[in-house]
Amino acid sequence: MRIGRVLTPVLLAALLALSACGGGSSGGVDDGTELSDLSKANTTTPSCPFTAQQVSDIIGQPMTDEGTCLFGDGKGVASLTVTTASELAGGATFDYQKEQAGKTYAKVVDLDQGDRGYLAVKDIQAEAVVVSSKGSYTLIMSSFSFDEAKYDSVLRKLLGVVFG
């Protein structure tokens, strides 16, 4: 993707600038990840890991392919959006995403998939973010009329497809 080719060098330059001010750390990354670790990260953006049929089977209702890794119920209500990025891009934004999830969702828990991940749920929406050497994945489910436990279960099943 052309945007990924443009953003990756920009993100790397920003990380380098932050590290110059922060004595060797990546600035915004507070989990001990050093800039040298991020500079070794994979810069390849993975393709969409799902088909509409896979999503339908896992979610338990018919879903249609509505674009680049966007699946909808055909009624304009429920949706699953999957955004993929490189390991480098995902690693650079992970802490911020998780911080924002903590402000938006009722529950945020760490995941054991990939190198870093979390799952966040509330009454009408859920989000899972995983950063791995395969790439970074953000899954957002909205308006399925699920309870928090069902959102949690479905997102974990979807991530199982990605990380086997």
CSV table of N, CA and C in Angstrom, one decimal:
chain,number,residue,atom,x,y,z
A,1,MET,N,0.9,-1.2,0.0
A,1,MET,CA,0.0,0.0,0.0
A,1,MET,C,0.9,1.2,0.0
A,2,ARG,N,0.6,2.2,-0.8
A,2,ARG,CA,1.4,3.4,-1.0
A,2,ARG,C,1.5,4.2,0.3
A,3,ILE,N,0.4,4.3,1.0
A,3,ILE,CA,0.4,5.1,2.3
A,3,ILE,C,1.4,4.5,3.3
A,4,GLY,N,1.4,3.2,3.4
A,4,GLY,CA,2.3,2.5,4.3
A,4,GLY,C,3.7,2.8,4.0
A,5,ARG,N,4.1,2.9,2.7
A,5,ARG,CA,5.4,3.2,2.3
A,5,ARG,C,5.8,4.6,2.6
A,6,VAL,N,4.9,5.5,2.7
A,6,VAL,CA,5.1,6.9,3.0
A,6,VAL,C,5.2,7.0,4.6
A,7,LEU,N,4.2,6.4,5.3
A,7,LEU,CA,4.1,6.6,6.7
A,7,LEU,C,5.3,5.9,7.5
A,8,THR,N,5.7,4.8,7.0
A,8,THR,CA,6.8,4.0,7.7
A,8,THR,C,8.0,4.9,7.9
A,9,PRO,N,8.6,5.5,6.8
A,9,PRO,CA,9.7,6.4,7.0
A,9,PRO,C,9.4,7.6,7.9
A,10,VAL,N,8.2,8.1,7.8
A,10,VAL,CA,7.8,9.2,8.7
A,10,VAL,C,7.8,8.8,10.2
A,11,LEU,N,7.2,7.6,10.4
A,11,LEU,CA,7.1,7.1,11.8
A,11,LEU,C,8.5,6.9,12.3
A,12,LEU,N,9.4,6.3,11.5
A,12,LEU,CA,10.8,6.0,11.9
A,12,LEU,C,11.5,7.3,12.2
A,13,ALA,N,11.3,8.3,11.4
A,13,ALA,CA,12.0,9.6,11.6
A,13,ALA,C,11.5,10.2,12.9
A,14,ALA,N,10.2,10.1,13.2
A,14,ALA,CA,9.6,10.6,14.5
A,14,ALA,C,10.2,9.9,15.7
A,15,LEU,N,10.3,8.6,15.5
A,15,LEU,CA,10.9,7.8,16.6
A,15,LEU,C,12.4,8.2,16.9
A,16,LEU,N,13.1,8.4,15.8
A,16,LEU,CA,14.5,8.8,15.9
A,16,LEU,C,14.6,10.1,16.6
A,17,ALA,N,13.7,11.1,16.2
A,17,ALA,CA,13.7,12.4,16.9
A,17,ALA,C,13.4,12.3,18.3
A,18,LEU,N,12.4,11.5,18.7
A,18,LEU,CA,12.1,11.3,20.1
A,18,LEU,C,13.2,10.7,20.9
A,19,SER,N,13.9,9.7,20.3
A,19,SER,CA,14.9,9.0,21.0
A,19,SER,C,16.1,10.0,21.2
A,20,ALA,N,16.3,10.9,20.4
A,20,ALA,CA,17.4,11.9,20.6
A,20,ALA,C,17.2,12.7,21.8
A,21,CYS,N,15.9,13.0,22.1
A,21,CYS,CA,15.6,13.8,23.3
A,21,CYS,C,15.4,12.9,24.5
A,22,GLY,N,15.2,11.6,24.4
A,22,GLY,CA,14.9,10.8,25.5
A,22,GLY,C,16.0,9.9,25.9
A,23,GLY,N,17.2,10.1,25.5
A,23,GLY,CA,18.3,9.3,25.9
A,23,GLY,C,18.3,7.8,25.5
A,24,GLY,N,17.9,7.6,24.3
A,24,GLY,CA,17.9,6.2,23.7
A,24,GLY,C,16.6,5.4,23.8
A,25,SER,N,15.6,5.9,24.5
A,25,SER,CA,14.3,5.2,24.4
A,25,SER,C,13.5,5.8,23.3
A,26,SER,N,12.4,5.2,23.0
A,26,SER,CA,11.5,5.6,21.9
A,26,SER,C,10.6,6.7,22.3
A,27,GLY,N,10.7,7.3,23.5
A,27,GLY,CA,9.9,8.4,23.9
A,27,GLY,C,8.5,8.0,24.4
A,28,GLY,N,7.6,7.7,23.5
A,28,GLY,CA,6.2,7.4,23.9
A,28,GLY,C,6.1,5.9,24.3
A,29,VAL,N,7.0,5.1,24.0
A,29,VAL,CA,6.9,3.7,24.4
A,29,VAL,C,7.4,3.5,25.8
A,30,ASP,N,6.5,3.1,26.7
A,30,ASP,CA,6.9,3.0,28.1
A,30,ASP,C,7.0,1.6,28.6
A,31,ASP,N,7.1,0.6,27.7
A,31,ASP,CA,7.2,-0.8,28.1
A,31,ASP,C,8.7,-1.3,28.0
A,32,GLY,N,9.6,-0.4,27.9
A,32,GLY,CA,11.0,-0.9,27.9
A,32,GLY,C,11.5,-1.2,26.5
A,33,THR,N,10.7,-1.0,25.5
A,33,THR,CA,11.1,-1.2,24.1
A,33,THR,C,12.1,-0.1,23.7
A,34,GLU,N,13.2,-0.5,23.3
A,34,GLU,CA,14.2,0.5,22.8
A,34,GLU,C,14.1,0.8,21.4
A,35,LEU,N,14.6,1.9,20.9
A,35,LEU,CA,14.5,2.3,19.5
A,35,LEU,C,15.1,1.2,18.7
A,36,SER,N,16.2,0.7,19.1
A,36,SER,CA,16.9,-0.4,18.3
A,36,SER,C,16.0,-1.6,18.1
A,37,ASP,N,15.1,-1.9,19.1
A,37,ASP,CA,14.2,-3.0,18.9
A,37,ASP,C,13.2,-2.6,17.8
A,38,LEU,N,12.6,-1.4,17.8
A,38,LEU,CA,11.7,-1.0,16.8
A,38,LEU,C,12.3,-0.9,15.4
A,39,SER,N,13.6,-0.5,15.4
A,39,SER,CA,14.2,-0.3,14.1
A,39,SER,C,14.4,-1.7,13.4
A,40,LYS,N,14.4,-2.8,14.2
A,40,LYS,CA,14.5,-4.1,13.6
A,40,LYS,C,13.1,-4.7,13.3
A,41,ALA,N,12.0,-4.0,13.5
A,41,ALA,CA,10.7,-4.5,13.3
A,41,ALA,C,10.4,-4.6,11.8
A,42,ASN,N,9.5,-5.6,11.6
A,42,ASN,CA,9.1,-5.8,10.2
A,42,ASN,C,8.3,-4.6,9.7
A,43,THR,N,8.5,-4.2,8.5
A,43,THR,CA,7.8,-3.1,7.9
A,43,THR,C,6.8,-3.5,6.8
A,44,THR,N,6.6,-4.8,6.7
A,44,THR,CA,5.6,-5.3,5.7
A,44,THR,C,4.2,-5.3,6.3
A,45,THR,N,3.3,-4.8,5.6
A,45,THR,CA,1.9,-4.7,6.0
A,45,THR,C,1.2,-6.0,5.5
A,46,PRO,N,0.6,-6.8,6.4
A,46,PRO,CA,-0.1,-8.0,5.9
A,46,PRO,C,-1.4,-7.7,5.2
A,47,SER,N,-1.8,-8.6,4.4
A,47,SER,CA,-3.1,-8.5,3.8
A,47,SER,C,-4.2,-8.9,4.7
A,48,CYS,N,-5.5,-8.7,4.3
A,48,CYS,CA,-6.6,-9.0,5.2
A,48,CYS,C,-6.6,-10.5,5.4
A,49,PRO,N,-6.7,-10.9,6.7
A,49,PRO,CA,-6.7,-12.3,7.0
A,49,PRO,C,-8.0,-13.1,6.9
A,50,PHE,N,-9.1,-12.4,6.5
A,50,PHE,CA,-10.4,-13.0,6.5
A,50,PHE,C,-11.1,-12.9,5.2
A,51,THR,N,-12.1,-13.8,5.0
A,51,THR,CA,-13.1,-13.7,3.9
A,51,THR,C,-14.4,-13.4,4.6
A,52,ALA,N,-15.4,-13.0,3.8
A,52,ALA,CA,-16.7,-12.7,4.4
A,52,ALA,C,-17.3,-14.0,4.9
A,53,GLN,N,-17.0,-15.2,4.3
A,53,GLN,CA,-17.6,-16.4,4.8
A,53,GLN,C,-16.9,-16.8,6.1
A,54,GLN,N,-15.6,-16.6,6.3
A,54,GLN,CA,-15.0,-16.9,7.6
A,54,GLN,C,-15.6,-16.1,8.7
A,55,VAL,N,-15.7,-14.8,8.4
A,55,VAL,CA,-16.3,-13.8,9.4
A,55,VAL,C,-17.7,-14.3,9.7
A,56,SER,N,-18.5,-14.6,8.7
A,56,SER,CA,-19.9,-15.0,8.9
A,56,SER,C,-19.9,-16.3,9.8
A,57,ASP,N,-19.1,-17.2,9.6
A,57,ASP,CA,-19.1,-18.5,10.3
A,57,ASP,C,-18.7,-18.2,11.8
A,58,ILE,N,-17.7,-17.4,12.0
A,58,ILE,CA,-17.2,-17.1,13.4
A,58,ILE,C,-18.2,-16.2,14.1
A,59,ILE,N,-18.8,-15.2,13.5
A,59,ILE,CA,-19.7,-14.3,14.2
A,59,ILE,C,-21.1,-15.0,14.4
A,60,GLY,N,-21.4,-15.8,13.4
A,60,GLY,CA,-22.7,-16.5,13.6
A,60,GLY,C,-23.9,-15.8,12.9
A,61,GLN,N,-23.6,-15.0,12.0
A,61,GLN,CA,-24.6,-14.3,11.2
A,61,GLN,C,-24.0,-13.9,9.9
A,62,PRO,N,-24.8,-13.8,8.8
A,62,PRO,CA,-24.3,-13.5,7.5
A,62,PRO,C,-23.7,-12.1,7.5
A,63,MET,N,-22.5,-12.0,6.9
A,63,MET,CA,-21.7,-10.8,6.8
A,63,MET,C,-21.3,-10.7,5.3
A,64,THR,N,-21.3,-9.5,4.8
A,64,THR,CA,-20.9,-9.2,3.4
A,64,THR,C,-19.5,-8.4,3.4
A,65,ASP,N,-18.8,-8.6,2.4
A,65,ASP,CA,-17.5,-7.9,2.2
A,65,ASP,C,-17.9,-6.5,1.6
A,66,GLU,N,-17.6,-5.5,2.4
A,66,GLU,CA,-17.9,-4.1,2.0
A,66,GLU,C,-16.7,-3.3,1.7
A,67,GLY,N,-15.6,-3.9,1.4
A,67,GLY,CA,-14.4,-3.2,1.1
A,67,GLY,C,-13.2,-3.8,1.7
A,68,THR,N,-12.1,-3.0,1.7
A,68,THR,CA,-10.9,-3.5,2.2
A,68,THR,C,-10.9,-3.9,3.7
A,69,CYS,N,-11.2,-5.2,3.9
A,69,CYS,CA,-11.2,-5.8,5.2
A,69,CYS,C,-12.3,-5.1,6.1
A,70,LEU,N,-13.4,-4.8,5.4
A,70,LEU,CA,-14.6,-4.2,6.1
A,70,LEU,C,-15.7,-5.2,5.8
A,71,PHE,N,-16.4,-5.6,6.9
A,71,PHE,CA,-17.5,-6.6,6.8
A,71,PHE,C,-18.7,-6.0,7.5
A,72,GLY,N,-19.9,-6.1,6.8
A,72,GLY,CA,-21.1,-5.6,7.4
A,72,GLY,C,-22.2,-6.6,7.3
A,73,ASP,N,-23.3,-6.3,8.1
A,73,ASP,CA,-24.4,-7.2,8.1
A,73,ASP,C,-25.4,-7.0,6.9
A,74,GLY,N,-25.1,-6.1,6.0
A,74,GLY,CA,-25.9,-5.8,4.9
A,74,GLY,C,-27.1,-4.9,5.2
A,75,LYS,N,-27.3,-4.5,6.5
A,75,LYS,CA,-28.3,-3.7,6.9
A,75,LYS,C,-27.8,-2.3,7.3
A,76,GLY,N,-26.5,-2.1,7.3
A,76,GLY,CA,-25.9,-0.9,7.7
A,76,GLY,C,-25.8,-0.7,9.2
A,77,VAL,N,-25.9,-1.8,9.9
A,77,VAL,CA,-25.9,-1.7,11.4
A,77,VAL,C,-24.6,-2.3,11.9
A,78,ALA,N,-24.5,-3.6,12.0
A,78,ALA,CA,-23.3,-4.3,12.5
A,78,ALA,C,-22.1,-4.3,11.6
A,79,SER,N,-20.9,-4.1,12.1
A,79,SER,CA,-19.7,-4.1,11.3
A,79,SER,C,-18.5,-4.7,12.0
A,80,LEU,N,-17.6,-5.2,11.2
A,80,LEU,CA,-16.3,-5.6,11.7
A,80,LEU,C,-15.3,-5.0,10.7
A,81,THR,N,-14.4,-4.2,11.3
A,81,THR,CA,-13.4,-3.5,10.6
A,81,THR,C,-12.1,-4.1,11.0
A,82,VAL,N,-11.3,-4.5,10.1
A,82,VAL,CA,-9.9,-5.0,10.4
A,82,VAL,C,-8.9,-4.1,9.7
A,83,THR,N,-8.0,-3.6,10.4
A,83,THR,CA,-7.0,-2.7,9.9
A,83,THR,C,-5.7,-3.4,10.1
A,84,THR,N,-4.9,-3.6,9.1
A,84,THR,CA,-3.6,-4.2,9.2
A,84,THR,C,-2.5,-3.1,9.0
A,85,ALA,N,-1.4,-3.3,9.7
A,85,ALA,CA,-0.2,-2.4,9.5
A,85,ALA,C,1.0,-3.2,9.8
A,86,SER,N,2.2,-2.7,9.5
A,86,SER,CA,3.4,-3.3,9.8
A,86,SER,C,3.7,-3.5,11.3
A,87,GLU,N,4.6,-4.3,11.6
A,87,GLU,CA,5.0,-4.5,13.0
A,87,GLU,C,5.5,-3.1,13.5
A,88,LEU,N,6.3,-2.4,12.7
A,88,LEU,CA,6.9,-1.1,13.1
A,88,LEU,C,5.8,-0.1,13.4
A,89,ALA,N,4.8,0.0,12.5
A,89,ALA,CA,3.7,1.0,12.7
A,89,ALA,C,2.9,0.6,13.9
A,90,GLY,N,2.6,-0.6,14.1
A,90,GLY,CA,1.8,-1.0,15.2
A,90,GLY,C,2.5,-0.8,16.5
A,91,GLY,N,3.8,-1.1,16.5
A,91,GLY,CA,4.6,-0.9,17.7
A,91,GLY,C,4.7,0.5,18.1
A,92,ALA,N,4.7,1.4,17.1
A,92,ALA,CA,4.9,2.8,17.4
A,92,ALA,C,3.6,3.4,18.0
A,93,THR,N,2.4,2.8,17.7
A,93,THR,CA,1.2,3.4,18.1
A,93,THR,C,0.5,2.6,19.2
A,94,PHE,N,1.0,1.5,19.6
A,94,PHE,CA,0.3,0.6,20.5
A,94,PHE,C,0.0,1.2,21.8
A,95,ASP,N,1.0,1.8,22.5
A,95,ASP,CA,0.7,2.3,23.8
A,95,ASP,C,-0.4,3.4,23.8
A,96,TYR,N,-0.3,4.3,22.8
A,96,TYR,CA,-1.4,5.3,22.7
A,96,TYR,C,-2.7,4.7,22.5
A,97,GLN,N,-2.8,3.7,21.6
A,97,GLN,CA,-4.1,3.0,21.3
A,97,GLN,C,-4.7,2.4,22.6
A,98,LYS,N,-3.8,1.7,23.4
A,98,LYS,CA,-4.2,1.1,24.6
A,98,LYS,C,-4.7,2.1,25.6
A,99,GLU,N,-3.9,3.2,25.7
A,99,GLU,CA,-4.3,4.3,26.6
A,99,GLU,C,-5.7,4.8,26.3
A,100,GLN,N,-5.9,5.0,25.0
A,100,GLN,CA,-7.3,5.5,24.6
A,100,GLN,C,-8.4,4.5,24.8
A,101,ALA,N,-8.1,3.3,24.6
A,101,ALA,CA,-9.0,2.2,24.9
A,101,ALA,C,-9.4,2.2,26.4
A,102,GLY,N,-8.5,2.4,27.2
A,102,GLY,CA,-8.8,2.5,28.7
A,102,GLY,C,-9.7,3.6,29.0
A,103,LYS,N,-9.8,4.7,28.2
A,103,LYS,CA,-10.6,5.8,28.4
A,103,LYS,C,-12.0,5.6,27.8
A,104,THR,N,-12.1,4.7,26.8
A,104,THR,CA,-13.3,4.5,26.0
A,104,THR,C,-14.1,3.3,26.4
A,105,TYR,N,-13.4,2.2,26.7
A,105,TYR,CA,-14.1,0.9,26.9
A,105,TYR,C,-14.2,0.6,28.4
A,106,ALA,N,-15.2,-0.2,28.8
A,106,ALA,CA,-15.5,-0.6,30.1
A,106,ALA,C,-14.4,-1.6,30.7
A,107,LYS,N,-13.9,-2.4,29.8
A,107,LYS,CA,-12.9,-3.4,30.2
A,107,LYS,C,-11.8,-3.5,29.2
A,108,VAL,N,-10.5,-3.5,29.6
A,108,VAL,CA,-9.4,-3.7,28.8
A,108,VAL,C,-8.5,-4.7,29.4
A,109,VAL,N,-8.2,-5.8,28.6
A,109,VAL,CA,-7.4,-6.9,29.2
A,109,VAL,C,-6.3,-7.2,28.2
A,110,ASP,N,-5.1,-7.6,28.7
A,110,ASP,CA,-4.0,-8.0,27.8
A,110,ASP,C,-4.3,-9.3,27.2
A,111,LEU,N,-3.8,-9.5,26.0
A,111,LEU,CA,-3.9,-10.7,25.2
A,111,LEU,C,-2.5,-11.4,25.1
A,112,ASP,N,-2.6,-12.7,24.9
A,112,ASP,CA,-1.3,-13.5,24.8
A,112,ASP,C,-0.9,-13.8,23.4
A,113,GLN,N,-1.6,-13.2,22.4
A,113,GLN,CA,-1.2,-13.4,21.0
A,113,GLN,C,-0.2,-12.3,20.7
A,114,GLY,N,0.7,-12.6,19.7
A,114,GLY,CA,1.7,-11.7,19.3
A,114,GLY,C,2.7,-11.3,20.4
A,115,ASP,N,3.4,-10.2,20.1
A,115,ASP,CA,4.3,-9.6,21.1
A,115,ASP,C,3.6,-8.8,22.1
A,116,ARG,N,2.6,-8.0,21.7
A,116,ARG,CA,1.8,-7.2,22.6
A,116,ARG,C,0.4,-7.2,22.1
A,117,GLY,N,-0.6,-7.2,23.0
A,117,GLY,CA,-2.0,-7.1,22.5
A,117,GLY,C,-2.9,-6.8,23.6
A,118,TYR,N,-4.1,-6.3,23.3
A,118,TYR,CA,-5.1,-6.1,24.3
A,118,TYR,C,-6.5,-6.3,23.6
A,119,LEU,N,-7.5,-6.5,24.4
A,119,LEU,CA,-8.9,-6.6,24.0
A,119,LEU,C,-9.7,-5.7,24.9
A,120,ALA,N,-10.5,-4.9,24.3
A,120,ALA,CA,-11.3,-3.9,25.0
A,120,ALA,C,-12.8,-4.1,24.6
A,121,VAL,N,-13.7,-4.1,25.6
A,121,VAL,CA,-15.1,-4.2,25.3
A,121,VAL,C,-15.9,-3.3,26.1
A,122,LYS,N,-17.1,-2.9,25.5
A,122,LYS,CA,-18.1,-2.2,26.2
A,122,LYS,C,-19.4,-2.7,25.6
A,123,ASP,N,-20.5,-2.1,26.0
A,123,ASP,CA,-21.9,-2.7,25.6
A,123,ASP,C,-22.1,-2.8,24.1
A,124,ILE,N,-21.7,-1.9,23.3
A,124,ILE,CA,-22.0,-1.9,21.9
A,124,ILE,C,-20.8,-2.1,21.0
A,125,GLN,N,-19.7,-2.2,21.5
A,125,GLN,CA,-18.5,-2.2,20.7
A,125,GLN,C,-17.3,-3.0,21.4
A,126,ALA,N,-16.4,-3.5,20.6
A,126,ALA,CA,-15.2,-4.1,21.1
A,126,ALA,C,-14.1,-3.9,20.1
A,127,GLU,N,-12.9,-4.0,20.7
A,127,GLU,CA,-11.7,-3.7,19.9
A,127,GLU,C,-10.6,-4.7,20.4
A,128,ALA,N,-9.8,-5.2,19.4
A,128,ALA,CA,-8.6,-6.0,19.7
A,128,ALA,C,-7.5,-5.5,18.9
A,129,VAL,N,-6.3,-5.3,19.6
A,129,VAL,CA,-5.1,-4.8,18.9
A,129,VAL,C,-4.0,-5.8,19.2
A,130,VAL,N,-3.3,-6.3,18.2
A,130,VAL,CA,-2.2,-7.2,18.4
A,130,VAL,C,-1.0,-6.7,17.5
A,131,VAL,N,0.2,-6.6,18.1
A,131,VAL,CA,1.4,-6.3,17.4
A,131,VAL,C,2.2,-7.6,17.4
A,132,SER,N,2.7,-8.0,16.2
A,132,SER,CA,3.5,-9.2,16.1
A,132,SER,C,4.5,-9.1,15.0
A,133,SER,N,5.4,-10.1,14.9
A,133,SER,CA,6.3,-10.1,13.8
A,133,SER,C,5.6,-10.3,12.4
A,134,LYS,N,4.4,-10.8,12.5
A,134,LYS,CA,3.6,-11.0,11.2
A,134,LYS,C,3.0,-9.7,10.8
A,135,GLY,N,2.9,-8.7,11.7
A,135,GLY,CA,2.3,-7.5,11.4
A,135,GLY,C,1.4,-7.1,12.5
A,136,SER,N,0.7,-6.0,12.4
A,136,SER,CA,-0.2,-5.5,13.4
A,136,SER,C,-1.6,-5.5,12.9
A,137,TYR,N,-2.5,-5.9,13.9
A,137,TYR,CA,-3.9,-6.1,13.5
A,137,TYR,C,-4.8,-5.3,14.5
A,138,THR,N,-5.7,-4.5,14.0
A,138,THR,CA,-6.7,-3.9,14.8
A,138,THR,C,-8.1,-4.3,14.3
A,139,LEU,N,-8.9,-5.0,15.2
A,139,LEU,CA,-10.2,-5.5,14.9
A,139,LEU,C,-11.2,-4.7,15.7
A,140,ILE,N,-12.2,-4.1,15.0
A,140,ILE,CA,-13.2,-3.3,15.8
A,140,ILE,C,-14.6,-3.9,15.3
A,141,MET,N,-15.3,-4.4,16.3
A,141,MET,CA,-16.7,-4.8,16.1
A,141,MET,C,-17.7,-3.8,16.7
A,142,SER,N,-18.7,-3.5,16.0
A,142,SER,CA,-19.7,-2.6,16.5
A,142,SER,C,-21.1,-2.9,16.1
A,143,SER,N,-22.0,-2.7,17.1
A,143,SER,CA,-23.4,-2.8,16.9
A,143,SER,C,-23.9,-4.2,16.6
A,144,PHE,N,-23.4,-5.2,17.2
A,144,PHE,CA,-23.8,-6.6,17.0
A,144,PHE,C,-24.9,-7.0,18.0
A,145,SER,N,-25.3,-6.2,18.9
A,145,SER,CA,-26.2,-6.6,20.0
A,145,SER,C,-25.7,-7.8,20.8
A,146,PHE,N,-24.4,-7.8,20.9
A,146,PHE,CA,-23.7,-8.8,21.8
A,146,PHE,C,-23.5,-8.2,23.2
A,147,ASP,N,-23.4,-9.1,24.1
A,147,ASP,CA,-23.0,-8.6,25.4
A,147,ASP,C,-21.4,-8.6,25.5
A,148,GLU,N,-20.9,-8.1,26.5
A,148,GLU,CA,-19.4,-8.0,26.6
A,148,GLU,C,-18.7,-9.4,26.4
A,149,ALA,N,-19.3,-10.4,27.1
A,149,ALA,CA,-18.7,-11.7,27.0
A,149,ALA,C,-18.7,-12.3,25.6
A,150,LYS,N,-19.8,-12.0,24.8
A,150,LYS,CA,-19.9,-12.5,23.5
A,150,LYS,C,-18.9,-11.8,22.6
A,151,TYR,N,-18.7,-10.4,22.7
A,151,TYR,CA,-17.7,-9.7,22.0
A,151,TYR,C,-16.4,-10.3,22.2
A,152,ASP,N,-16.0,-10.5,23.5
A,152,ASP,CA,-14.7,-11.0,23.9
A,152,ASP,C,-14.5,-12.4,23.2
A,153,SER,N,-15.5,-13.3,23.3
A,153,SER,CA,-15.4,-14.6,22.7
A,153,SER,C,-15.2,-14.5,21.2
A,154,VAL,N,-15.9,-13.7,20.5
A,154,VAL,CA,-15.9,-13.6,19.0
A,154,VAL,C,-14.5,-13.0,18.6
A,155,LEU,N,-14.1,-12.0,19.2
A,155,LEU,CA,-12.8,-11.4,18.9
A,155,LEU,C,-11.7,-12.4,19.1
A,156,ARG,N,-11.7,-13.2,20.1
A,156,ARG,CA,-10.7,-14.2,20.4
A,156,ARG,C,-10.7,-15.2,19.3
A,157,LYS,N,-11.9,-15.6,18.8
A,157,LYS,CA,-12.0,-16.6,17.7
A,157,LYS,C,-11.4,-16.0,16.4
A,158,LEU,N,-11.7,-14.8,16.2
A,158,LEU,CA,-11.1,-14.1,15.0
A,158,LEU,C,-9.6,-14.0,15.1
A,159,LEU,N,-9.1,-13.7,16.2
A,159,LEU,CA,-7.6,-13.6,16.4
A,159,LEU,C,-7.0,-15.0,16.2
A,160,GLY,N,-7.8,-16.0,16.6
A,160,GLY,CA,-7.3,-17.4,16.4
A,160,GLY,C,-7.0,-17.8,15.0
A,161,VAL,N,-7.8,-17.2,14.1
A,161,VAL,CA,-7.6,-17.4,12.6
A,161,VAL,C,-6.3,-16.8,12.2
A,162,VAL,N,-6.0,-15.6,12.8
A,162,VAL,CA,-4.8,-14.9,12.4
A,162,VAL,C,-3.5,-15.5,13.0
A,163,PHE,N,-3.6,-15.9,14.2
A,163,PHE,CA,-2.4,-16.4,14.9
A,163,PHE,C,-2.4,-17.9,15.2
A,164,GLY,N,-3.5,-18.6,14.7
A,164,GLY,CA,-3.5,-20.0,14.8
A,164,GLY,C,-3.2,-20.6,16.1
